[in-house]
């Protein structure tokens, strides 16, 4: 009896030790699994959002994920995640890539690896039109309350750059926006495109919005990959560089930010390593 | 295992004062909501005793509404719904005193708990044999005096275990206010987690603080229960 138990214990211990030694390689896992799991927000137009006509999650970042999946020869699976869960989901291995409005910050760069930048976003502040005379620059909001999405770099940036501000954070952009419209806060900090969408939708409502011209800060966005997965980072960077060289990136960009879309803007960034 | 515990990351950058501030906010919310719940709950229980049909229906409706809808929905209803019915000047006043998050979540949690407290007190009062009231009346006490001096003291003694229960639940339910952006203890933990990514460490700290206060409340309840039942036994 005793020998049998000893054998069981030793084999379990050996298995555990082997698991500790074996390296998880995301790229190989994806290829052997046959699907690439891409985490996106699903609520941020035009990066990833539910297309009302086709009811599928589509957008600029979804298209980039699809290109990566195609280059690896696997299927794409989109997983919708919240802003605060982006890093934890990646660290736990529940998603392979995160393409979810992921701005670069030094703290995040210590936790995960970033690909080359695929978008550069100015972070701005949305205000009610009636306050436009009072708030002309971000510093005018000193001592006031602003809303932001919980866990976002907008929240961190507001606390860092506006003196004496208090940030009220909510679980998602619509709640933060509602707090602004209901006069619970004086401003809503977020990426310019997200704020642009709210501003345009508000033109048909009684409380209209304006965006403060001067950006709070400018942040590059990259695709997030789990720390230490150099092969995956190289694969994604290769895809992005090829898209840029062949001109296909510009086509994808124009599809979502072109002159006849909802968010016309010029591409002012290059696909290159994020300078921190 | 590729996770090493590192508590020193939580010591910098004002994080300890954030956690402390969150704890104080939680305790303040618990106290105010408890006072509201207890006052309103006692009122409801006593009003039920009057046995007026219409009043009974009204109270039963109030209790049903507050018990059958999740507390988070109540908080959202008060903060986003009821708050928007008030004129804008009222909201400006709210923002002056630190924002409606604290006030509305205290009201919502207090009202829901008052429904439970009311029902608990009602069943405690019904557990007193009616012979007690008859005996008190026959000794010359008025109905109100009989209630105050004979029935209610015994009812509170019987109700202390369930009231301790409700207090503990109230204390934990304050964490729901995180959904409307209030930085109480859980909210502070969440904010520190997204800034430092030290998930396990910060939640260990938050858990320890919640457990500590809960145990204090439990011991307080047990102590009160022992003392009042000893006083009753005489």
Coordinates of C-alpha atoms in Angstrom, one line a residue:
Chain A
X1 CA 0.0 0.0 0.0
X2 CA 2.7 2.5 1.1
X3 CA 4.7 1.9 -2.1
X4 CA 1.7 2.5 -4.3
X5 CA 1.0 5.9 -2.5
X6 CA 4.6 6.9 -2.8
X7 CA 4.5 6.2 -6.6
X8 CA 1.4 8.4 -6.9
X9 CA 3.0 11.2 -5.0
X10 CA 6.2 11.1 -7.0
X11 CA 4.4 11.1 -10.3
X12 CA 2.2 14.1 -9.4
X13 CA 5.2 16.0 -8.1
X14 CA 7.1 15.2 -11.3
X15 CA 4.2 16.5 -13.4
X16 CA 4.0 19.7 -11.4
X17 CA 7.8 20.2 -11.8
X18 CA 7.5 19.6 -15.5
X19 CA 4.7 22.1 -15.8
X20 CA 6.9 24.7 -14.0
X21 CA 9.7 24.1 -16.4
X22 CA 7.7 24.0 -19.7
X23 CA 7.4 27.4 -21.4
X24 CA 4.0 28.5 -22.7
X25 CA 4.4 29.8 -26.2
X26 CA 1.3 31.7 -27.3
X27 CA 2.2 31.6 -31.0
X28 CA 2.5 27.8 -31.0
X29 CA -0.7 27.4 -28.9
X30 CA -2.6 29.6 -31.4
X31 CA -1.3 27.6 -34.4
X32 CA -2.1 24.2 -32.8
X33 CA -5.5 25.4 -31.6
X34 CA -6.4 26.8 -35.0
X35 CA -8.0 30.0 -33.6
X36 CA -6.7 33.4 -32.5
X37 CA -8.6 34.8 -29.6
X38 CA -8.6 38.6 -29.9
X39 CA -9.9 40.7 -27.0
X40 CA -11.6 44.0 -28.0
X41 CA -14.0 46.4 -26.3
X42 CA -16.9 46.0 -28.7
X43 CA -18.4 49.3 -27.5
X44 CA -16.0 51.8 -29.1
X45 CA -16.8 53.0 -32.6
X46 CA -15.0 52.8 -35.0
X47 CA -12.3 50.6 -33.3
X48 CA -14.5 47.7 -32.3
X49 CA -18.3 48.0 -32.1
X50 CA -21.4 46.0 -33.0
X51 CA -22.4 46.9 -36.5
X52 CA -26.2 47.6 -36.3
X53 CA -26.8 46.1 -39.7
X54 CA -24.8 42.8 -39.5
X55 CA -24.9 42.5 -35.6
X56 CA -21.2 41.5 -35.8
X57 CA -18.4 43.1 -33.9
X58 CA -16.4 45.0 -36.5
X59 CA -14.0 48.0 -36.7
X60 CA -10.5 49.1 -37.3
X61 CA -8.9 47.0 -34.6
X62 CA -11.1 44.0 -35.5
X63 CA -9.8 44.2 -39.1
X64 CA -6.2 44.3 -37.8
X65 CA -6.8 41.2 -35.7
X66 CA -8.3 39.5 -38.8
X67 CA -5.1 40.3 -40.8
X68 CA -3.0 38.7 -38.0
X69 CA -5.2 35.6 -37.9
X70 CA -5.0 35.3 -41.7
X71 CA -1.2 35.6 -41.7
X72 CA -1.0 32.8 -39.2
X73 CA -3.5 30.7 -41.1
X74 CA -6.0 30.4 -38.2
X75 CA -9.6 31.4 -37.5
X76 CA -10.3 34.6 -35.7
X77 CA -12.4 34.6 -32.5
X78 CA -13.4 38.0 -31.0
X79 CA -13.9 38.2 -27.3
X80 CA -15.4 41.3 -25.8
X81 CA -13.7 42.5 -22.6
X82 CA -14.1 45.5 -20.4
X83 CA -11.5 48.3 -20.1
X84 CA -10.3 47.3 -16.7
X85 CA -10.1 43.6 -17.6
X86 CA -7.7 44.1 -20.6
X87 CA -4.4 43.4 -18.8
X88 CA -5.7 40.7 -16.4
X89 CA -7.3 38.8 -19.2
X90 CA -4.0 38.9 -21.1
X91 CA -1.9 37.9 -18.1
X92 CA -4.2 35.0 -17.4
X93 CA -4.0 33.8 -20.9
X94 CA -7.7 33.9 -21.6
X95 CA -7.0 36.1 -24.7
X96 CA -4.0 35.8 -27.1
X97 CA -4.0 39.5 -28.2
X98 CA -5.6 42.6 -26.9
X99 CA -6.6 45.2 -29.5
X100 CA -8.9 47.3 -27.3
X101 CA -7.9 51.0 -27.3
X102 CA -4.8 50.0 -25.4
X103 CA -2.7 53.1 -24.7
X104 CA 0.9 52.8 -23.8
X105 CA 1.9 53.7 -20.2
X106 CA 5.2 52.8 -18.5
X107 CA 3.3 50.8 -15.8
X108 CA 1.5 48.7 -18.4
X109 CA 4.7 48.2 -20.4
X110 CA 6.1 46.5 -17.3
X111 CA 3.2 44.1 -17.3
X112 CA 2.7 43.3 -21.0
X113 CA 4.5 43.6 -24.3
X114 CA 3.3 46.1 -27.0
X115 CA 3.4 45.7 -30.7
X116 CA 4.3 48.6 -33.0
X117 CA 1.8 51.4 -32.7
X118 CA -1.3 51.0 -34.8
X119 CA -3.0 54.3 -33.8
X120 CA -2.2 57.5 -32.0
X121 CA -4.9 59.0 -29.9
X122 CA -5.2 62.5 -28.4
X123 CA -7.0 62.3 -25.1
X124 CA -9.5 65.2 -24.8
X125 CA -12.2 66.4 -22.5
X126 CA -15.9 66.6 -23.3
X127 CA -17.9 69.3 -21.7
X128 CA -21.5 70.6 -21.9
X129 CA -21.9 73.4 -24.4
X130 CA -23.3 75.8 -21.8
X131 CA -19.9 75.6 -20.0
X132 CA -17.9 76.3 -23.1
X133 CA -17.1 79.8 -22.0
X134 CA -15.8 78.7 -18.6
X135 CA -13.7 75.7 -19.7
X136 CA -11.3 76.6 -22.5
X137 CA -8.3 74.6 -21.5
X138 CA -7.8 71.4 -19.4
X139 CA -6.3 73.5 -16.6
X140 CA -9.7 75.3 -16.2
X141 CA -11.1 72.2 -14.7
X142 CA -8.8 72.5 -11.7
X143 CA -10.8 71.7 -8.5
X144 CA -13.7 70.3 -10.4
X145 CA -15.1 66.8 -10.9
X146 CA -14.5 64.9 -14.1
X147 CA -15.7 61.4 -15.1
X148 CA -13.7 58.7 -16.8
X149 CA -13.9 55.0 -17.4
X150 CA -12.6 52.9 -14.5
X151 CA -9.1 51.6 -15.2
X152 CA -8.4 53.7 -18.3
X153 CA -5.3 55.8 -19.0
X154 CA -7.7 58.7 -19.4
X155 CA -8.4 58.5 -15.7
X156 CA -4.7 58.2 -14.8
X157 CA -3.9 61.1 -17.1
X158 CA -6.7 63.4 -15.7
X159 CA -5.4 62.8 -12.1
X160 CA -1.8 63.4 -13.2
X161 CA -2.3 66.5 -15.4
X162 CA -5.2 68.5 -14.0
X163 CA -4.4 70.1 -10.7
X164 CA -6.7 69.4 -7.8
X165 CA -9.3 67.4 -9.9
X166 CA -11.4 64.6 -8.5
X167 CA -12.2 61.8 -10.9
X168 CA -15.4 59.8 -10.7
X169 CA -15.0 56.6 -12.5
X170 CA -17.6 54.3 -14.0
X171 CA -17.6 50.8 -15.5
X172 CA -18.2 51.9 -19.2
X173 CA -18.2 55.0 -21.4
X174 CA -22.0 55.4 -21.6
X175 CA -22.3 55.7 -17.7
X176 CA -19.5 58.2 -17.6
X177 CA -21.2 60.2 -20.4
X178 CA -24.5 60.1 -18.5
X179 CA -22.9 61.5 -15.5
X180 CA -21.7 64.5 -17.6
X181 CA -25.2 65.0 -19.1
X182 CA -26.9 64.8 -15.7
X183 CA -24.5 67.5 -14.4
X184 CA -22.9 65.3 -11.9
X185 CA -19.4 66.1 -13.3
X186 CA -18.0 69.0 -15.3
X187 CA -16.1 67.1 -17.9
X188 CA -15.7 63.6 -19.4
X189 CA -12.1 62.6 -20.2
X190 CA -11.6 60.1 -23.0
X191 CA -10.0 59.5 -26.4
X192 CA -11.0 62.0 -29.1
X193 CA -12.9 59.7 -31.3
X194 CA -15.0 58.2 -28.5
X195 CA -15.9 61.8 -27.4
X196 CA -16.6 62.8 -31.0
X197 CA -19.2 60.1 -31.3
X198 CA -21.0 61.2 -28.1
X199 CA -20.8 64.9 -29.3
X200 CA -22.4 64.0 -32.6
X201 CA -25.2 62.0 -31.1
X202 CA -25.9 64.8 -28.6
X203 CA -26.6 67.3 -31.4
X204 CA -30.1 65.8 -31.5
X205 CA -30.6 66.0 -27.7
X206 CA -31.4 69.0 -25.4
X207 CA -27.9 69.0 -23.7
X208 CA -25.3 69.5 -26.4
X209 CA -21.5 69.0 -26.0
X210 CA -18.3 70.5 -27.0
X211 CA -14.7 69.1 -26.9
X212 CA -11.9 71.2 -25.4
X213 CA -9.5 71.7 -28.3
X214 CA -6.2 71.4 -26.4
X215 CA -5.5 67.6 -25.8
X216 CA -4.8 66.5 -22.3
X217 CA -2.1 64.2 -23.6
X218 CA -1.4 62.1 -26.7
X219 CA -1.0 58.4 -26.4
X220 CA 0.1 55.8 -28.8
X221 CA -1.9 52.6 -29.0
X222 CA -0.5 49.1 -29.6
X223 CA -1.7 45.6 -29.6
X224 CA -1.1 43.9 -26.3
X225 CA 0.7 40.6 -26.0
X226 CA 1.5 38.7 -22.8
X227 CA 4.9 39.5 -21.4
X228 CA 7.8 37.4 -22.7
X229 CA 6.1 36.2 -25.8
X230 CA 8.7 37.6 -28.2
X231 CA 7.7 35.3 -31.1
X232 CA 4.1 36.5 -31.0
X233 CA 5.3 40.2 -30.8
X234 CA 7.5 39.6 -33.8
X235 CA 4.7 38.0 -35.8
X236 CA 2.3 40.8 -35.1
X237 CA 4.9 43.5 -35.9
X238 CA 5.7 41.7 -39.2
X239 CA 2.0 41.8 -40.1
X240 CA 1.7 45.5 -39.3
X241 CA 4.9 46.4 -41.2
X242 CA 3.8 44.4 -44.3
X243 CA 0.3 46.1 -44.3
X244 CA 2.0 49.5 -44.1
X245 CA 4.4 48.8 -46.9
X246 CA 1.8 47.3 -49.2
X247 CA -0.5 50.2 -48.6
X248 CA -3.2 48.0 -47.3
X249 CA -3.0 49.7 -43.9
X250 CA -4.0 52.9 -45.5
X251 CA -7.0 51.2 -47.1
X252 CA -8.1 49.8 -43.8
X253 CA -7.6 53.2 -42.1
X254 CA -9.7 54.9 -44.8
X255 CA -12.4 52.4 -44.4
X256 CA -13.0 53.7 -40.8
X257 CA -11.5 57.2 -40.8
X258 CA -11.8 58.2 -44.4
X259 CA -13.4 61.4 -45.7
X260 CA -16.9 59.9 -46.1
X261 CA -17.0 58.1 -42.8
X262 CA -18.3 59.3 -39.4
X263 CA -14.8 60.2 -38.1
X264 CA -12.8 61.7 -40.9
X265 CA -9.2 62.2 -39.9
X266 CA -5.8 62.2 -41.4
X267 CA -3.3 59.4 -40.6
X268 CA -0.5 61.2 -38.9
X269 CA 1.4 58.3 -37.4
X270 CA 3.8 55.8 -38.7
X271 CA 3.8 52.1 -37.8
X272 CA 6.9 51.9 -35.7
X273 CA 8.0 50.9 -32.2
X274 CA 6.3 52.9 -29.5
X275 CA 8.8 55.3 -28.0
X276 CA 8.2 55.4 -24.2
Chain B
X1 CA 3.9 29.3 -10.3
X2 CA 5.1 32.6 -11.8
X3 CA 3.6 35.0 -9.3
X4 CA 5.6 36.4 -6.4
X5 CA 3.8 38.4 -3.7
X6 CA 5.2 41.9 -3.4
X7 CA 3.5 44.1 -0.9
X8 CA 6.0 47.0 -1.1
X9 CA 4.4 48.2 -4.3
X10 CA 1.3 49.1 -2.3
X11 CA 3.2 51.3 0.0
X12 CA 4.1 54.2 -2.3
X13 CA 2.2 56.8 -4.3
X14 CA -0.5 57.6 -1.7
X15 CA -2.0 54.1 -1.9
X16 CA -2.2 53.5 1.8
X17 CA -4.2 56.8 2.3
X18 CA -6.5 55.8 -0.6
X19 CA -7.2 52.5 1.2
X20 CA -7.7 54.3 4.5
X21 CA -10.0 56.9 2.9
X22 CA -12.0 54.0 1.3
X23 CA -12.3 52.3 4.7
X24 CA -13.5 55.5 6.4
X25 CA -16.1 56.1 3.6
X26 CA -17.3 52.5 3.9
X27 CA -17.7 52.9 7.7
X28 CA -19.5 56.2 7.2
X29 CA -21.9 54.7 4.7
X30 CA -22.5 51.7 7.0
X31 CA -23.3 54.0 9.9
X32 CA -25.7 56.4 8.1
X33 CA -27.4 53.6 6.1
X34 CA -27.9 51.6 9.3
X35 CA -29.4 54.5 11.2
X36 CA -31.8 55.1 8.3
X37 CA -32.6 51.4 8.0
X38 CA -33.2 50.9 11.7
X39 CA -35.3 54.0 12.2
X40 CA -37.5 53.3 9.1
X41 CA -37.6 49.6 9.9
X42 CA -38.8 50.2 13.5
X43 CA -41.4 52.6 12.2
X44 CA -42.7 50.1 9.7
X45 CA -42.9 47.4 12.3
X46 CA -44.8 49.5 14.8
X47 CA -47.2 50.9 12.1
X48 CA -47.9 47.3 11.1
X49 CA -49.1 46.6 14.7
X50 CA -51.9 49.2 14.3
X51 CA -53.6 46.8 12.0
X52 CA -55.1 49.4 9.6
X53 CA -55.9 47.6 6.4
X54 CA -54.8 50.3 3.9
X55 CA -51.6 50.9 5.9
X56 CA -50.8 47.2 5.9
X57 CA -51.2 47.1 2.1
X58 CA -48.9 50.2 1.6
X59 CA -46.2 48.8 3.9
X60 CA -46.4 45.3 2.2
X61 CA -46.0 47.0 -1.2
X62 CA -43.0 49.0 0.1
X63 CA -41.4 45.8 1.5
X64 CA -42.1 43.8 -1.6
X65 CA -40.6 46.5 -3.9
X66 CA -37.4 46.8 -1.9
X67 CA -36.9 43.1 -1.2
X68 CA -37.6 41.8 -4.7
X69 CA -35.4 44.2 -6.8
X70 CA -31.6 43.7 -6.5
X71 CA -29.8 46.3 -4.5
X72 CA -27.5 47.3 -7.3
X73 CA -30.6 48.2 -9.4
X74 CA -31.8 50.3 -6.5
X75 CA -28.5 52.2 -6.4
X76 CA -28.5 52.8 -10.1
X77 CA -32.2 53.8 -10.0
X78 CA -31.5 56.4 -7.3
X79 CA -28.3 57.7 -8.7
X80 CA -29.1 57.9 -12.4
X81 CA -32.9 57.8 -12.3
X82 CA -34.3 59.7 -9.3
X83 CA -31.4 62.2 -9.4
X84 CA -32.3 63.3 -12.9
X85 CA -35.8 64.2 -11.7
X86 CA -34.5 66.9 -9.4
X87 CA -33.8 70.4 -10.8
X88 CA -30.2 71.2 -11.9
X89 CA -29.5 73.5 -9.0
X90 CA -30.1 70.6 -6.6
X91 CA -27.4 68.6 -8.5
X92 CA -25.0 71.5 -8.2
X93 CA -25.6 71.5 -4.4
X94 CA -24.9 67.8 -4.4
X95 CA -21.6 68.3 -6.2
X96 CA -20.6 70.8 -3.6
X97 CA -20.9 68.3 -0.8
X98 CA -18.8 65.8 -2.5
X99 CA -21.2 64.4 -5.0
X100 CA -24.4 62.4 -5.1
X101 CA -22.7 59.1 -5.1
X102 CA -22.4 58.9 -1.3
X103 CA -25.9 60.3 -0.6
X104 CA -27.8 58.3 -3.1
X105 CA -26.1 55.0 -2.4
X106 CA -26.7 55.5 1.4
X107 CA -30.4 56.2 0.7
X108 CA -30.7 53.2 -1.6
X109 CA -28.9 50.7 0.7
X110 CA -30.7 52.2 3.8
X111 CA -34.2 51.8 2.3
X112 CA -33.6 48.2 1.1
X113 CA -32.3 47.2 4.5
X114 CA -35.1 48.9 6.3
X115 CA -37.6 46.6 4.5
X116 CA -35.7 43.5 5.9
X117 CA -35.3 45.1 9.3
X118 CA -39.0 45.9 9.4
X119 CA -39.9 42.3 8.7
X120 CA -37.5 41.0 11.2
X121 CA -38.8 43.3 14.0
X122 CA -42.4 42.4 13.0
X123 CA -41.8 38.7 13.5
X124 CA -39.9 39.4 16.7
X125 CA -42.9 41.4 18.1
X126 CA -45.3 38.6 17.0
X127 CA -43.2 36.2 19.0
X128 CA -44.2 37.9 22.2
X129 CA -47.2 36.1 23.7
X130 CA -50.3 38.3 23.6
X131 CA -50.8 37.5 27.2
X132 CA -48.0 39.9 28.0
X133 CA -50.0 42.9 26.5
X134 CA -53.2 41.7 28.3
X135 CA -51.3 41.4 31.6
X136 CA -49.8 44.9 31.1
X137 CA -53.1 46.4 30.3
X138 CA -54.8 44.8 33.3
X139 CA -52.0 46.3 35.5
X140 CA -53.1 49.8 34.3
X141 CA -50.6 50.6 31.5
X142 CA -51.9 52.2 28.4
X143 CA -51.4 50.5 25.0
X144 CA -48.4 52.7 24.1
X145 CA -46.8 52.1 27.6
X146 CA -47.4 48.4 27.3
X147 CA -45.6 48.5 23.9
X148 CA -42.7 50.6 25.1
X149 CA -42.1 49.0 28.5
X150 CA -43.1 45.3 28.0
X151 CA -43.2 44.2 24.4
X152 CA -40.6 46.2 22.5
X153 CA -37.7 45.5 25.0
X154 CA -38.4 41.7 24.7
X155 CA -38.8 42.0 20.9
X156 CA -35.4 43.7 20.5
X157 CA -33.8 41.0 22.6
X158 CA -35.3 38.3 20.4
X159 CA -34.4 40.3 17.2
X160 CA -30.7 40.9 18.0
X161 CA -29.3 37.9 16.1
X162 CA -31.2 38.8 13.0
X163 CA -30.4 42.5 13.3
X164 CA -26.7 41.5 13.6
X165 CA -27.2 39.6 10.4
X166 CA -28.7 42.6 8.7
X167 CA -25.9 44.9 9.9
X168 CA -23.3 42.5 8.4
X169 CA -25.2 42.4 5.1
X170 CA -25.5 46.1 5.1
X171 CA -21.8 46.5 5.7
X172 CA -20.9 44.3 2.8
X173 CA -23.5 45.8 0.5
X174 CA -21.8 49.1 0.6
X175 CA -19.3 47.7 -1.8
X176 CA -22.0 47.9 -4.6
X177 CA -21.5 51.7 -4.6
X178 CA -18.4 51.1 -6.6
X179 CA -20.6 50.8 -9.6
X180 CA -21.5 54.5 -9.5
X181 CA -17.9 55.6 -8.9
X182 CA -17.8 56.0 -5.2
X183 CA -14.3 55.3 -3.8
X184 CA -15.2 53.1 -0.9
X185 CA -13.0 50.2 0.2
X186 CA -13.7 48.0 -2.8
X187 CA -13.4 50.9 -5.2
X188 CA -10.0 51.9 -3.7
X189 CA -8.9 48.3 -4.2
X190 CA -10.0 48.3 -7.8
X191 CA -8.2 51.7 -8.5
X192 CA -5.0 50.5 -6.9
X193 CA -5.2 47.2 -8.8
X194 CA -5.5 49.0 -12.2
X195 CA -2.6 51.3 -11.3
X196 CA -0.1 48.7 -9.9
X197 CA -1.4 45.4 -11.3
X198 CA -0.7 43.8 -7.9
X199 CA -4.1 42.1 -8.0
X200 CA -3.6 39.4 -5.3
X201 CA -1.8 41.7 -2.8
X202 CA -4.4 44.5 -2.8
X203 CA -7.3 42.2 -2.6
X204 CA -5.7 40.4 0.3
X205 CA -5.5 43.7 2.1
X206 CA -9.1 44.7 1.3
X207 CA -10.3 41.2 2.3
X208 CA -8.5 41.4 5.6
X209 CA -10.0 44.8 6.3
X210 CA -13.6 43.6 5.5
X211 CA -13.1 40.5 7.6
X212 CA -11.7 42.6 10.5
X213 CA -14.7 44.9 10.7
X214 CA -17.2 42.1 10.1
X215 CA -15.7 40.1 13.1
X216 CA -16.0 43.2 15.3
X217 CA -19.6 43.6 14.3
X218 CA -20.3 39.9 15.0
X219 CA -18.7 40.1 18.4
X220 CA -20.6 43.3 19.2
X221 CA -23.8 41.5 18.3
X222 CA -23.0 38.4 20.4
X223 CA -22.1 40.6 23.3
X224 CA -25.3 42.6 23.1
X225 CA -27.3 39.4 22.8
X226 CA -25.8 37.9 25.9
X227 CA -26.2 41.0 27.9
X228 CA -29.8 41.7 27.0
X229 CA -30.9 38.1 27.5
X230 CA -29.2 38.0 30.8
X231 CA -31.1 41.2 31.7
X232 CA -34.3 39.7 30.6
X233 CA -33.8 36.5 32.6
X234 CA -33.2 38.5 35.7

